[in-house]
PDB file of C-alpha atoms in Angstrom:
ATOM      1  CA  ILE A   1     -12.365  55.733  89.408  1.00  0.00           C
ATOM      2  CA  ALA A   2      -9.648  56.698  87.399  1.00  0.00           C
ATOM      3  CA  VAL A   3      -7.792  54.331  85.456  1.00  0.00           C
ATOM      4  CA  CYS A   4      -4.635  54.883  83.535  1.00  0.00           C
ATOM      5  CA  ASP A   5      -1.836  52.376  82.425  1.00  0.00           C
ATOM      6  CA  HIS A   6       1.748  54.912  83.036  1.00  0.00           C
ATOM      7  CA  VAL A   7       3.690  53.227  85.319  1.00  0.00           C
ATOM      8  CA  GLY A   8       7.067  53.453  83.502  1.00  0.00           C
ATOM      9  CA  HIS A   9      11.004  51.522  83.967  1.00  0.00           C
ATOM     10  CA  PHE A  10      11.480  52.938  87.051  1.00  0.00           C
ATOM     11  CA  GLY A  11       6.815  53.400  88.085  1.00  0.00           C
ATOM     12  CA  PHE A  12       6.960  57.467  88.075  1.00  0.00           C
ATOM     13  CA  ASP A  13       9.402  58.263  85.284  1.00  0.00           C
ATOM     14  CA  TYR A  14       6.332  58.858  82.938  1.00  0.00           C
ATOM     15  CA  GLY A  15       5.035  61.414  84.582  1.00  0.00           C
ATOM     16  CA  VAL A  16       2.097  59.730  86.561  1.00  0.00           C
ATOM     17  CA  LEU A  17       3.041  61.534  90.208  1.00  0.00           C
ATOM     18  CA  ASP A  18       0.806  65.036  87.096  1.00  0.00           C
ATOM     19  CA  LEU A  19      -1.322  62.522  85.217  1.00  0.00           C
ATOM     20  CA  LEU A  20      -2.602  61.700  88.867  1.00  0.00           C
ATOM     21  CA  ARG A  21      -1.934  64.655  90.097  1.00  0.00           C
ATOM     22  CA  ASP A  22      -3.937  66.602  87.770  1.00  0.00           C
ATOM     23  CA  ALA A  23      -7.263  63.459  87.260  1.00  0.00           C
ATOM     24  CA  ARG A  24      -7.288  63.882  91.057  1.00  0.00           C
ATOM     25  CA  GLN A  25      -7.503  67.716  91.240  1.00  0.00           C
ATOM     26  CA  ARG A  26      -9.945  68.001  87.753  1.00  0.00           C
ATOM     27  CA  ILE A  27     -11.839  65.244  87.521  1.00  0.00           C
ATOM     28  CA  LEU A  28     -11.926  63.240  90.202  1.00  0.00           C
ATOM     29  CA  LYS A  29     -14.821  63.338  92.406  1.00  0.00           C
ATOM     30  CA  PRO A  30     -14.710  63.112  96.613  1.00  0.00           C
ATOM     31  CA  GLY A  31     -14.242  59.607  97.431  1.00  0.00           C
ATOM     32  CA  GLY A  32     -12.916  58.685  94.136  1.00  0.00           C
ATOM     33  CA  ARG A  33     -10.677  55.917  93.804  1.00  0.00           C
ATOM     34  CA  LEU A  34      -6.932  56.158  91.627  1.00  0.00           C
ATOM     35  CA  VAL A  35      -5.867  53.146  89.745  1.00  0.00           C
ATOM     36  CA  PRO A  36      -2.785  52.684  89.945  1.00  0.00           C
ATOM     37  CA  ALA A  37      -3.163  53.471  93.688  1.00  0.00           C
ATOM     38  CA  GLY A  38       0.664  54.178  94.553  1.00  0.00           C
ATOM     39  CA  LEU A  39       4.458  52.923  93.837  1.00  0.00           C
ATOM     40  CA  LYS A  40       6.346  51.358  95.951  1.00  0.00           C
ATOM     41  CA  LEU A  41      10.224  52.315  94.046  1.00  0.00           C
ATOM     42  CA  PHE A  42      13.313  50.095  94.093  1.00  0.00           C
ATOM     43  CA  LEU A  43      17.334  50.037  93.250  1.00  0.00           C
ATOM     44  CA  ALA A  44      19.837  47.536  93.405  1.00  0.00           C
ATOM     45  CA  ALA A  45      23.227  47.336  91.944  1.00  0.00           C
ATOM     46  CA  ILE A  46      24.016  45.486  88.622  1.00  0.00           C
ATOM     47  CA  GLU A  47      26.343  43.623  87.063  1.00  0.00           C
ATOM     48  CA  SER A  48      25.663  42.851  82.937  1.00  0.00           C
ATOM     49  CA  LYS A  49      27.628  42.822  80.204  1.00  0.00           C
ATOM     50  CA  SER A  50      25.116  43.420  77.912  1.00  0.00           C
ATOM     51  CA  CYS A  51      24.087  46.443  79.867  1.00  0.00           C
ATOM     52  CA  ARG A  52      27.424  47.886  79.939  1.00  0.00           C
ATOM     53  CA  ASP A  53      28.115  47.009  76.178  1.00  0.00           C
ATOM     54  CA  ARG A  54      24.348  49.748  75.144  1.00  0.00           C
ATOM     55  CA  VAL A  55      26.273  52.299  77.207  1.00  0.00           C
ATOM     56  CA  GLU A  56      29.590  51.607  75.979  1.00  0.00           C
ATOM     57  CA  ALA A  57      28.887  51.911  72.067  1.00  0.00           C
ATOM     58  CA  TRP A  58      29.071  54.935  70.782  1.00  0.00           C
ATOM     59  CA  SER A  59      32.915  54.534  72.683  1.00  0.00           C
ATOM     60  CA  THR A  60      33.985  51.553  70.152  1.00  0.00           C
ATOM     61  CA  ASP A  61      35.948  51.749  66.315  1.00  0.00           C
ATOM     62  CA  VAL A  62      33.033  51.501  64.220  1.00  0.00           C
ATOM     63  CA  VAL A  63      31.649  54.472  65.012  1.00  0.00           C
ATOM     64  CA  PRO A  64      33.548  57.413  63.398  1.00  0.00           C
ATOM     65  CA  SER A  65      35.931  59.259  66.275  1.00  0.00           C
ATOM     66  CA  GLU A  66      34.526  62.785  65.126  1.00  0.00           C
ATOM     67  CA  PHE A  67      31.307  60.600  66.834  1.00  0.00           C
ATOM     68  CA  GLN A  68      32.607  59.016  70.409  1.00  0.00           C
ATOM     69  CA  TRP A  69      31.707  62.311  72.089  1.00  0.00           C
ATOM     70  CA  ILE A  70      28.714  61.461  72.518  1.00  0.00           C
ATOM     71  CA  SER A  71      29.699  57.976  74.435  1.00  0.00           C
ATOM     72  CA  GLN A  72      29.665  61.119  77.446  1.00  0.00           C
ATOM     73  CA  LEU A  73      26.414  62.167  77.179  1.00  0.00           C
ATOM     74  CA  SER A  74      24.955  57.928  76.954  1.00  0.00           C
ATOM     75  CA  ILE A  75      27.199  58.244  80.891  1.00  0.00           C
ATOM     76  CA  ASN A  76      24.095  59.955  82.061  1.00  0.00           C
ATOM     77  CA  THR A  77      21.158  58.510  80.027  1.00  0.00           C
ATOM     78  CA  LYS A  78      18.554  56.095  81.539  1.00  0.00           C
ATOM     79  CA  TYR A  79      18.389  52.774  80.107  1.00  0.00           C
ATOM     80  CA  ALA A  80      14.589  49.752  79.247  1.00  0.00           C
ATOM     81  CA  VAL A  81      16.668  47.424  79.423  1.00  0.00           C
ATOM     82  CA  GLN A  82      15.375  43.449  80.483  1.00  0.00           C
ATOM     83  CA  LEU A  83      17.124  42.146  83.256  1.00  0.00           C
ATOM     84  CA  LYS A  84      17.812  38.811  85.162  1.00  0.00           C
ATOM     85  CA  ARG A  85      17.596  38.196  89.045  1.00  0.00           C
ATOM     86  CA  GLU A  86      21.537  36.976  88.399  1.00  0.00           C
ATOM     87  CA  ALA A  87      22.501  41.208  87.278  1.00  0.00           C
ATOM     88  CA  CYS A  88      22.138  42.078  91.480  1.00  0.00           C
ATOM     89  CA  LEU A  89      25.303  42.418  93.499  1.00  0.00           C
ATOM     90  CA  GLY A  90      23.356  42.126  96.665  1.00  0.00           C
ATOM     91  CA  PRO A  91      19.116  42.157  97.922  1.00  0.00           C
ATOM     92  CA  PRO A  92      17.643  45.715  96.597  1.00  0.00           C
ATOM     93  CA  ALA A  93      16.756  49.218  97.917  1.00  0.00           C
ATOM     94  CA  ASP A  94      13.048  49.571  99.460  1.00  0.00           C
ATOM     95  CA  LEU A  95      13.539  53.456  98.126  1.00  0.00           C
ATOM     96  CA  GLY A  96      10.080  54.140  99.394  1.00  0.00           C
ATOM     97  CA  TYR A  97       5.823  54.403  98.583  1.00  0.00           C
ATOM     98  CA  LEU A  98       4.375  56.774  96.298  1.00  0.00           C
ATOM     99  CA  ASP A  99       1.179  57.277  97.426  1.00  0.00           C
ATOM    100  CA  PHE A 100      -1.029  58.932  94.536  1.00  0.00           C
ATOM    101  CA  GLN A 101      -3.678  60.431  96.784  1.00  0.00           C
ATOM    102  CA  ILE A 102      -1.637  63.226  98.046  1.00  0.00           C
ATOM    103  CA  ASP A 103       0.628  65.127  95.945  1.00  0.00           C
ATOM    104  CA  TYR A 104       4.277  65.815  96.234  1.00  0.00           C
ATOM    105  CA  PRO A 105       6.961  68.463  95.366  1.00  0.00           C
ATOM    106  CA  ASP A 106       8.249  68.611  91.364  1.00  0.00           C
ATOM    107  CA  PHE A 107      11.476  67.869  93.186  1.00  0.00           C
ATOM    108  CA  LEU A 108      11.967  63.762  94.674  1.00  0.00           C
ATOM    109  CA  CYS A 109      15.539  62.871  96.336  1.00  0.00           C
ATOM    110  CA  TRP A 110      16.068  59.138  97.871  1.00  0.00           C
ATOM    111  CA  SER A 111      18.898  57.716  99.718  1.00  0.00           C
ATOM    112  CA  ALA A 112      20.062  54.593  99.946  1.00  0.00           C
ATOM    113  CA  GLU A 113      22.689  52.023 100.983  1.00  0.00           C
ATOM    114  CA  LEU A 114      23.724  48.900  98.619  1.00  0.00           C
ATOM    115  CA  ARG A 115      25.296  46.347 100.560  1.00  0.00           C
ATOM    116  CA  MET A 116      27.102  43.328  97.969  1.00  0.00           C
ATOM    117  CA  SER A 117      26.296  39.646  99.342  1.00  0.00           C
ATOM    118  CA  ARG A 118      28.308  38.896  96.086  1.00  0.00           C
ATOM    119  CA  ASP A 119      31.528  39.904  94.281  1.00  0.00           C
ATOM    120  CA  GLY A 120      31.567  40.435  90.776  1.00  0.00           C
ATOM    121  CA  ILE A 121      32.118  44.408  88.626  1.00  0.00           C
ATOM    122  CA  LEU A 122      29.115  47.191  89.123  1.00  0.00           C
ATOM    123  CA  HIS A 123      28.196  48.574  85.980  1.00  0.00           C
ATOM    124  CA  GLY A 124      25.428  50.202  87.454  1.00  0.00           C
ATOM    125  CA  LEU A 125      21.705  50.480  89.790  1.00  0.00           C
ATOM    126  CA  ALA A 126      19.144  49.562  88.151  1.00  0.00           C
ATOM    127  CA  GLY A 127      15.126  50.464  89.366  1.00  0.00           C
ATOM    128  CA  TRP A 128      12.211  49.820  89.254  1.00  0.00           C
ATOM    129  CA  PHE A 129       8.626  48.941  90.561  1.00  0.00           C
ATOM    130  CA  ASP A 130       6.094  47.228  92.775  1.00  0.00           C
ATOM    131  CA  CYS A 131       2.708  48.937  91.724  1.00  0.00           C
ATOM    132  CA  LYS A 132      -0.875  49.117  94.601  1.00  0.00           C
ATOM    133  CA  LEU A 133      -3.202  48.223  92.314  1.00  0.00           C
ATOM    134  CA  CYS A 134      -6.266  48.688  94.871  1.00  0.00           C
ATOM    135  CA  GLU A 135      -6.521  46.974  97.831  1.00  0.00           C
ATOM    136  CA  ASP A 136      -3.875  43.905  98.154  1.00  0.00           C
ATOM    137  CA  VAL A 137      -3.890  43.568  93.920  1.00  0.00           C
ATOM    138  CA  TRP A 138       0.676  44.867  93.260  1.00  0.00           C
ATOM    139  CA  MET A 139       2.266  44.728  89.958  1.00  0.00           C
ATOM    140  CA  THR A 140       5.814  44.544  89.541  1.00  0.00           C
ATOM    141  CA  ASN A 141       8.819  44.585  86.716  1.00  0.00           C
ATOM    142  CA  SER A 142      11.494  43.956  89.254  1.00  0.00           C
ATOM    143  CA  PRO A 143      13.249  41.337  87.827  1.00  0.00           C
ATOM    144  CA  LEU A 144      13.826  39.475  91.171  1.00  0.00           C
ATOM    145  CA  SER A 145      10.119  38.270  90.707  1.00  0.00           C
ATOM    146  CA  ASP A 146       8.948  35.190  88.968  1.00  0.00           C
ATOM    147  CA  GLU A 147       5.494  37.259  88.970  1.00  0.00           C
ATOM    148  CA  ALA A 148       7.031  40.003  87.002  1.00  0.00           C
ATOM    149  CA  ILE A 149       5.083  42.090  83.966  1.00  0.00           C
ATOM    150  CA  ASP A 150       6.636  42.534  80.839  1.00  0.00           C
ATOM    151  CA  ARG A 151       7.736  46.025  81.298  1.00  0.00           C
ATOM    152  CA  SER A 152      11.658  46.723  81.005  1.00  0.00           C
ATOM    153  CA  GLN A 153      13.363  48.280  84.281  1.00  0.00           C
ATOM    154  CA  ALA A 154      15.161  51.529  84.405  1.00  0.00           C
ATOM    155  CA  PHE A 155      18.895  51.180  83.907  1.00  0.00           C
ATOM    156  CA  PHE A 156      21.439  53.990  84.952  1.00  0.00           C
ATOM    157  CA  PRO A 157      24.567  53.186  84.916  1.00  0.00           C
ATOM    158  CA  ILE A 158      27.936  54.655  86.042  1.00  0.00           C
ATOM    159  CA  HIS A 159      31.174  56.075  84.308  1.00  0.00           C
ATOM    160  CA  GLU A 160      33.446  53.250  84.742  1.00  0.00           C
ATOM    161  CA  ALA A 161      32.219  49.692  85.709  1.00  0.00           C
ATOM    162  CA  VAL A 162      33.764  49.256  89.507  1.00  0.00           C
ATOM    163  CA  GLU A 163      35.071  45.390  90.928  1.00  0.00           C
ATOM    164  CA  ILE A 164      33.196  45.245  93.741  1.00  0.00           C
ATOM    165  CA  LYS A 165      33.450  42.397  97.563  1.00  0.00           C
ATOM    166  CA  ALA A 166      30.409  40.727  98.708  1.00  0.00           C
ATOM    167  CA  GLY A 167      30.870  43.097 101.928  1.00  0.00           C
ATOM    168  CA  ASP A 168      31.384  46.300 100.037  1.00  0.00           C
ATOM    169  CA  VAL A 169      28.305  48.900 100.621  1.00  0.00           C
ATOM    170  CA  VAL A 170      27.365  51.667  97.505  1.00  0.00           C
ATOM    171  CA  LYS A 171      25.892  54.469  98.152  1.00  0.00           C
ATOM    172  CA  ALA A 172      23.561  56.202  96.049  1.00  0.00           C
ATOM    173  CA  MET A 173      20.455  59.086  95.718  1.00  0.00           C
ATOM    174  CA  VAL A 174      17.617  58.566  93.317  1.00  0.00           C
ATOM    175  CA  MET A 175      17.241  62.868  92.475  1.00  0.00           C
TER     176      MET A 175
END
């Protein structure tokens, strides 16, 4: 058995795929098990002023103007955040399951359509995971779960906040 806790905010973002592939190929005996065994990935549209404030911090008057160019980089950054259920503008999309017993290409890509269930301001997208430890044992960092572990979710800001209405659909791609 090979055990690791290299599951990131969005599940695979700490390099767990490469780490467990290496463990499986080099040190795991035939029939051996990996813990965790795999991940389900989720993506949701998020309204969170505190998340947006972190992204826009580089463009405030507190930052000297010669450093405000960094604000463009802050838009293309993943943030570790602690979201509440209320931040979700609609139900999450299930992006799929990554089974750690098989190899994956170096480049992964998922598409999703996110239907808004309430009016609000879209500040970005959030990703989280359900992690299969073994058989029927799972852990999650989902803001929708009352039994979530104390691990942040991943927040991906959009360039500008957008007003949305219930029923709107946001098309997203994660690469």
